[in-house]
Amino acid sequence: GQKEEYDIANTFYSRIDSELERSKINNTQYIFVPGNHDCDFSIKEDEVIRKLIKESLLAGESKINISMQKILLKPQANFFEFVNNLSFTSDFKPTERLYKKHLIQNSNSKLKISINAINSSWLSEENEIYGSIFMPEEFINGNNVFNETEITISVLHHPFNWHKPDEGLKNFKRIMSFSNIILTGHEH
């Protein structure tokens, strides 16, 4: 998740984009979903406040607000800068950094696909703890999905067994209620 790593990734994606254009493959859309390796844990600014906010959220003592979100997402700052600087992708607005919806429609067909990019790594730590992933219900409730799509795919980095024990099954059911397909990663 360090800036130098994203410089390398930027070169890589720019080359892919150039090759696609050269091959006459147009309108390619990339969907990015951050994972724990997209976090820069060397950023120590607000580290103590981040830890206190995270503990408060996990204990159910507070609800997320935009000020808290900004602090909690600081380790992902390089990720969002990288994605926002790519010329071939859409920006993550500050309000879309936990949940972003994408609509993909092929100009040659009427098929519409919605992709929900869910940031499960927003509270990640350098040494990830199994069963510690927390995602507030309000940002995975499906209210923001596209209603007129044939297929809805939800993508998140952490599989549900990495979520808090009392949350994993609830999160799976909630996301499955508005998804045809769920894609996760994390386990190598």
PDB file of C-alpha atoms in Angstrom:
ATOM      1  CA  GLY A   1       0.000   0.000   0.000  1.00  0.00           C
ATOM      2  CA  GLN A   2       2.947   2.389  -0.238  1.00  0.00           C
ATOM      3  CA  LYS A   3       3.120   5.126  -2.855  1.00  0.00           C
ATOM      4  CA  GLU A   4       6.088   3.561  -4.637  1.00  0.00           C
ATOM      5  CA  GLU A   5       4.134   0.316  -5.080  1.00  0.00           C
ATOM      6  CA  TYR A   6       1.245   2.204  -6.641  1.00  0.00           C
ATOM      7  CA  ASP A   7       3.651   3.929  -9.037  1.00  0.00           C
ATOM      8  CA  ILE A   8       4.611   0.461 -10.294  1.00  0.00           C
ATOM      9  CA  ALA A   9       0.936  -0.564 -10.483  1.00  0.00           C
ATOM     10  CA  ASN A  10       0.116   2.620 -12.398  1.00  0.00           C
ATOM     11  CA  THR A  11       2.729   1.756 -15.014  1.00  0.00           C
ATOM     12  CA  PHE A  12       1.344  -1.799 -15.224  1.00  0.00           C
ATOM     13  CA  TYR A  13      -2.280  -0.690 -15.732  1.00  0.00           C
ATOM     14  CA  SER A  14      -1.264   2.017 -18.187  1.00  0.00           C
ATOM     15  CA  ARG A  15       0.497  -0.628 -20.282  1.00  0.00           C
ATOM     16  CA  ILE A  16      -2.576  -2.875 -20.177  1.00  0.00           C
ATOM     17  CA  ASP A  17      -4.760   0.045 -21.224  1.00  0.00           C
ATOM     18  CA  SER A  18      -2.414   0.930 -24.085  1.00  0.00           C
ATOM     19  CA  GLU A  19      -2.371  -2.676 -25.322  1.00  0.00           C
ATOM     20  CA  LEU A  20      -6.159  -2.878 -25.180  1.00  0.00           C
ATOM     21  CA  GLU A  21      -6.464   0.336 -27.178  1.00  0.00           C
ATOM     22  CA  ARG A  22      -3.877  -0.905 -29.684  1.00  0.00           C
ATOM     23  CA  SER A  23      -5.903  -4.119 -30.030  1.00  0.00           C
ATOM     24  CA  LYS A  24      -9.050  -2.065 -30.673  1.00  0.00           C
ATOM     25  CA  ILE A  25     -10.644  -3.209 -27.416  1.00  0.00           C
ATOM     26  CA  ASN A  26     -12.459  -0.122 -26.221  1.00  0.00           C
ATOM     27  CA  ASN A  27     -14.562   0.857 -23.251  1.00  0.00           C
ATOM     28  CA  THR A  28     -12.756  -1.384 -20.788  1.00  0.00           C
ATOM     29  CA  GLN A  29     -13.803  -0.723 -17.224  1.00  0.00           C
ATOM     30  CA  TYR A  30     -11.715  -1.625 -14.216  1.00  0.00           C
ATOM     31  CA  ILE A  31     -13.249  -2.198 -10.812  1.00  0.00           C
ATOM     32  CA  PHE A  32     -10.960  -1.809  -7.812  1.00  0.00           C
ATOM     33  CA  VAL A  33     -11.752  -3.045  -4.320  1.00  0.00           C
ATOM     34  CA  PRO A  34      -9.141  -2.449  -1.625  1.00  0.00           C
ATOM     35  CA  GLY A  35      -7.708  -5.249   0.489  1.00  0.00           C
ATOM     36  CA  ASN A  36      -5.469  -5.266   3.520  1.00  0.00           C
ATOM     37  CA  HIS A  37      -2.342  -5.173   1.308  1.00  0.00           C
ATOM     38  CA  ASP A  38      -3.612  -1.869  -0.105  1.00  0.00           C
ATOM     39  CA  CYS A  39      -3.136  -0.254   3.298  1.00  0.00           C
ATOM     40  CA  ASP A  40      -0.017   1.722   4.153  1.00  0.00           C
ATOM     41  CA  PHE A  41       0.573   0.938   7.811  1.00  0.00           C
ATOM     42  CA  SER A  42       3.701   3.106   7.904  1.00  0.00           C
ATOM     43  CA  ILE A  43       1.361   6.122   8.090  1.00  0.00           C
ATOM     44  CA  LYS A  44       1.345   6.872  11.807  1.00  0.00           C
ATOM     45  CA  GLU A  45      -0.693  10.088  11.673  1.00  0.00           C
ATOM     46  CA  ASP A  46      -3.827   9.714  13.819  1.00  0.00           C
ATOM     47  CA  GLU A  47      -2.860   6.099  14.622  1.00  0.00           C
ATOM     48  CA  VAL A  48      -3.985   6.353  18.274  1.00  0.00           C
ATOM     49  CA  ILE A  49      -7.261   8.060  17.347  1.00  0.00           C
ATOM     50  CA  ARG A  50      -7.847   5.425  14.628  1.00  0.00           C
ATOM     51  CA  LYS A  51      -7.358   2.654  17.173  1.00  0.00           C
ATOM     52  CA  LEU A  52      -9.762   4.275  19.667  1.00  0.00           C
ATOM     53  CA  ILE A  53     -12.446   4.825  17.006  1.00  0.00           C
ATOM     54  CA  LYS A  54     -12.080   1.244  15.791  1.00  0.00           C
ATOM     55  CA  GLU A  55     -12.418  -0.123  19.342  1.00  0.00           C
ATOM     56  CA  SER A  56     -15.512   2.022  19.904  1.00  0.00           C
ATOM     57  CA  LEU A  57     -17.123   0.781  16.670  1.00  0.00           C
ATOM     58  CA  LEU A  58     -16.313  -2.856  17.389  1.00  0.00           C
ATOM     59  CA  ALA A  59     -17.773  -2.540  20.872  1.00  0.00           C
ATOM     60  CA  GLY A  60     -20.971  -1.064  19.420  1.00  0.00           C
ATOM     61  CA  GLU A  61     -20.478   2.189  21.316  1.00  0.00           C
ATOM     62  CA  SER A  62     -20.679   4.485  18.296  1.00  0.00           C
ATOM     63  CA  LYS A  63     -21.873   4.710  14.689  1.00  0.00           C
ATOM     64  CA  ILE A  64     -19.629   5.677  11.790  1.00  0.00           C
ATOM     65  CA  ASN A  65     -19.693   9.288  10.608  1.00  0.00           C
ATOM     66  CA  ILE A  66     -17.738  11.038   7.851  1.00  0.00           C
ATOM     67  CA  SER A  67     -15.097  12.430  10.257  1.00  0.00           C
ATOM     68  CA  MET A  68     -14.429   8.978  11.687  1.00  0.00           C
ATOM     69  CA  GLN A  69     -14.400   7.489   8.206  1.00  0.00           C
ATOM     70  CA  LYS A  70     -11.671   9.894   7.068  1.00  0.00           C
ATOM     71  CA  ILE A  71      -9.429   8.881   9.966  1.00  0.00           C
ATOM     72  CA  LEU A  72     -10.152   5.161   9.628  1.00  0.00           C
ATOM     73  CA  LEU A  73      -9.408   5.214   5.886  1.00  0.00           C
ATOM     74  CA  LYS A  74      -6.036   7.021   6.157  1.00  0.00           C
ATOM     75  CA  PRO A  75      -4.047   3.794   5.643  1.00  0.00           C
ATOM     76  CA  GLN A  76      -5.856   3.449   2.280  1.00  0.00           C
ATOM     77  CA  ALA A  77      -5.075   7.001   1.139  1.00  0.00           C
ATOM     78  CA  ASN A  78      -2.492   5.813  -1.415  1.00  0.00           C
ATOM     79  CA  PHE A  79      -4.964   3.275  -2.815  1.00  0.00           C
ATOM     80  CA  PHE A  80      -7.655   5.893  -3.413  1.00  0.00           C
ATOM     81  CA  GLU A  81      -5.127   8.343  -4.867  1.00  0.00           C
ATOM     82  CA  PHE A  82      -3.904   5.625  -7.245  1.00  0.00           C
ATOM     83  CA  VAL A  83      -7.418   4.695  -8.411  1.00  0.00           C
ATOM     84  CA  ASN A  84      -8.505   8.316  -8.742  1.00  0.00           C
ATOM     85  CA  ASN A  85      -5.415   9.161 -10.831  1.00  0.00           C
ATOM     86  CA  LEU A  86      -5.998   6.419 -13.386  1.00  0.00           C
ATOM     87  CA  SER A  87      -7.448   7.955 -16.509  1.00  0.00           C
ATOM     88  CA  PHE A  88      -9.551   4.888 -17.323  1.00  0.00           C
ATOM     89  CA  THR A  89     -11.528   4.451 -14.119  1.00  0.00           C
ATOM     90  CA  SER A  90     -14.089   6.471 -12.218  1.00  0.00           C
ATOM     91  CA  ASP A  91     -13.131   8.327  -9.057  1.00  0.00           C
ATOM     92  CA  PHE A  92     -13.968   7.118  -5.592  1.00  0.00           C
ATOM     93  CA  LYS A  93     -15.734  10.069  -4.009  1.00  0.00           C
ATOM     94  CA  PRO A  94     -15.249  10.341  -0.222  1.00  0.00           C
ATOM     95  CA  THR A  95     -18.770   8.998   0.311  1.00  0.00           C
ATOM     96  CA  GLU A  96     -18.000   5.942  -1.873  1.00  0.00           C
ATOM     97  CA  ARG A  97     -14.905   4.684  -0.096  1.00  0.00           C
ATOM     98  CA  LEU A  98     -16.786   2.090   1.950  1.00  0.00           C
ATOM     99  CA  TYR A  99     -19.281   1.095  -0.738  1.00  0.00           C
ATOM    100  CA  LYS A 100     -19.224   1.991  -4.428  1.00  0.00           C
ATOM    101  CA  LYS A 101     -21.624   0.840  -7.078  1.00  0.00           C
ATOM    102  CA  HIS A 102     -20.670   0.445 -10.728  1.00  0.00           C
ATOM    103  CA  LEU A 103     -22.918  -0.067 -13.731  1.00  0.00           C
ATOM    104  CA  ILE A 104     -21.557  -1.938 -16.711  1.00  0.00           C
ATOM    105  CA  GLN A 105     -23.492  -2.002 -19.939  1.00  0.00           C
ATOM    106  CA  ASN A 106     -22.156  -3.296 -23.205  1.00  0.00           C
ATOM    107  CA  SER A 107     -23.085  -0.964 -26.052  1.00  0.00           C
ATOM    108  CA  ASN A 108     -23.790  -4.008 -28.270  1.00  0.00           C
ATOM    109  CA  SER A 109     -26.285  -5.595 -25.899  1.00  0.00           C
ATOM    110  CA  LYS A 110     -28.992  -4.697 -23.449  1.00  0.00           C
ATOM    111  CA  LEU A 111     -27.323  -6.652 -20.648  1.00  0.00           C
ATOM    112  CA  LYS A 112     -26.734  -4.483 -17.588  1.00  0.00           C
ATOM    113  CA  ILE A 113     -24.501  -5.631 -14.757  1.00  0.00           C
ATOM    114  CA  SER A 114     -24.114  -3.878 -11.446  1.00  0.00           C
ATOM    115  CA  ILE A 115     -21.001  -4.406  -9.390  1.00  0.00           C
ATOM    116  CA  ASN A 116     -20.947  -3.465  -5.727  1.00  0.00           C
ATOM    117  CA  ALA A 117     -17.429  -2.788  -4.478  1.00  0.00           C
ATOM    118  CA  ILE A 118     -17.517  -3.238  -0.702  1.00  0.00           C
ATOM    119  CA  ASN A 119     -14.483  -2.125   1.292  1.00  0.00           C
ATOM    120  CA  SER A 120     -14.099  -4.820   3.944  1.00  0.00           C
ATOM    121  CA  SER A 121     -10.511  -3.776   4.685  1.00  0.00           C
ATOM    122  CA  TRP A 122     -11.276  -0.288   5.980  1.00  0.00           C
ATOM    123  CA  LEU A 123     -10.368  -1.374   9.540  1.00  0.00           C
ATOM    124  CA  SER A 124      -7.467  -3.623   8.554  1.00  0.00           C
ATOM    125  CA  GLU A 125      -4.342  -3.744  10.645  1.00  0.00           C
ATOM    126  CA  GLU A 126      -0.804  -4.744   9.800  1.00  0.00           C
ATOM    127  CA  ASN A 127      -1.256  -8.110  11.496  1.00  0.00           C
ATOM    128  CA  GLU A 128      -4.785  -9.019  10.469  1.00  0.00           C
ATOM    129  CA  ILE A 129      -6.753 -10.846  13.162  1.00  0.00           C
ATOM    130  CA  TYR A 130      -9.046 -13.667  12.068  1.00  0.00           C
ATOM    131  CA  GLY A 131     -12.670 -12.908  12.957  1.00  0.00           C
ATOM    132  CA  SER A 132     -12.142  -9.166  13.380  1.00  0.00           C
ATOM    133  CA  ILE A 133     -13.636  -7.714  10.185  1.00  0.00           C
ATOM    134  CA  PHE A 134     -16.471  -5.324  10.897  1.00  0.00           C
ATOM    135  CA  MET A 135     -18.764  -3.766   8.314  1.00  0.00           C
ATOM    136  CA  PRO A 136     -21.624  -1.561   9.504  1.00  0.00           C
ATOM    137  CA  GLU A 137     -25.026  -2.711   8.325  1.00  0.00           C
ATOM    138  CA  GLU A 138     -25.787   0.713   6.859  1.00  0.00           C
ATOM    139  CA  PHE A 139     -23.181   0.385   4.133  1.00  0.00           C
ATOM    140  CA  ILE A 140     -24.067  -3.110   2.979  1.00  0.00           C
ATOM    141  CA  ASN A 141     -27.847  -2.968   3.044  1.00  0.00           C
ATOM    142  CA  GLY A 142     -28.403  -2.998  -0.707  1.00  0.00           C
ATOM    143  CA  ASN A 143     -30.220   0.346  -0.870  1.00  0.00           C
ATOM    144  CA  ASN A 144     -27.710   1.626  -3.379  1.00  0.00           C
ATOM    145  CA  VAL A 145     -27.865  -1.195  -5.902  1.00  0.00           C
ATOM    146  CA  PHE A 146     -29.132  -0.682  -9.409  1.00  0.00           C
ATOM    147  CA  ASN A 147     -32.693  -1.933  -9.754  1.00  0.00           C
ATOM    148  CA  GLU A 148     -32.724  -2.453 -13.493  1.00  0.00           C
ATOM    149  CA  THR A 149     -29.796  -4.823 -13.928  1.00  0.00           C
ATOM    150  CA  GLU A 150     -29.874  -8.447 -14.931  1.00  0.00           C
ATOM    151  CA  ILE A 151     -26.862  -9.453 -12.843  1.00  0.00           C
ATOM    152  CA  THR A 152     -25.567  -8.016  -9.587  1.00  0.00           C
ATOM    153  CA  ILE A 153     -22.064  -8.946  -8.449  1.00  0.00           C
ATOM    154  CA  SER A 154     -20.773  -7.923  -5.034  1.00  0.00           C
ATOM    155  CA  VAL A 155     -17.022  -7.880  -4.469  1.00  0.00           C
ATOM    156  CA  LEU A 156     -15.258  -7.620  -1.131  1.00  0.00           C
ATOM    157  CA  HIS A 157     -11.777  -8.571  -0.077  1.00  0.00           C
ATOM    158  CA  HIS A 158     -12.425 -10.534   3.111  1.00  0.00           C
ATOM    159  CA  PRO A 159     -14.442 -13.770   3.048  1.00  0.00           C
ATOM    160  CA  PHE A 160     -17.178 -13.959   5.655  1.00  0.00           C
ATOM    161  CA  ASN A 161     -15.269 -16.273   7.984  1.00  0.00           C
ATOM    162  CA  TRP A 162     -12.877 -13.351   8.588  1.00  0.00           C
ATOM    163  CA  HIS A 163     -15.735 -11.171   9.855  1.00  0.00           C
ATOM    164  CA  LYS A 164     -16.620 -10.870  13.529  1.00  0.00           C
ATOM    165  CA  PRO A 165     -18.189 -14.201  14.561  1.00  0.00           C
ATOM    166  CA  ASP A 166     -21.646 -12.732  15.150  1.00  0.00           C
ATOM    167  CA  GLU A 167     -21.500 -10.698  11.915  1.00  0.00           C
ATOM    168  CA  GLY A 168     -20.183 -13.066   9.229  1.00  0.00           C
ATOM    169  CA  LEU A 169     -23.384 -14.980   8.511  1.00  0.00           C
ATOM    170  CA  LYS A 170     -25.525 -11.817   8.812  1.00  0.00           C
ATOM    171  CA  ASN A 171     -23.257  -9.998   6.342  1.00  0.00           C
ATOM    172  CA  PHE A 172     -23.362 -12.925   3.926  1.00  0.00           C
ATOM    173  CA  LYS A 173     -27.179 -13.087   4.042  1.00  0.00           C
ATOM    174  CA  ARG A 174     -27.489  -9.314   3.697  1.00  0.00           C
ATOM    175  CA  ILE A 175     -25.172  -9.126   0.687  1.00  0.00           C
ATOM    176  CA  MET A 176     -26.675 -12.262  -0.897  1.00  0.00           C
ATOM    177  CA  SER A 177     -30.146 -10.672  -0.649  1.00  0.00           C
ATOM    178  CA  PHE A 178     -29.192  -8.181  -3.381  1.00  0.00           C
ATOM    179  CA  SER A 179     -26.489 -10.143  -5.250  1.00  0.00           C
ATOM    180  CA  ASN A 180     -26.460 -12.920  -7.808  1.00  0.00           C
ATOM    181  CA  ILE A 181     -22.734 -13.512  -7.270  1.00  0.00           C
ATOM    182  CA  ILE A 182     -20.382 -12.689  -4.388  1.00  0.00           C
ATOM    183  CA  LEU A 183     -16.616 -12.613  -4.976  1.00  0.00           C
ATOM    184  CA  THR A 184     -14.125 -12.505  -2.107  1.00  0.00           C
ATOM    185  CA  GLY A 185     -10.363 -12.834  -1.816  1.00  0.00           C
ATOM    186  CA  HIS A 186      -7.819 -12.522   1.006  1.00  0.00           C
ATOM    187  CA  GLU A 187      -6.983 -16.170   1.540  1.00  0.00           C
ATOM    188  CA  HIS A 188      -3.852 -16.978  -0.447  1.00  0.00           C
TER     189      HIS A 188
END
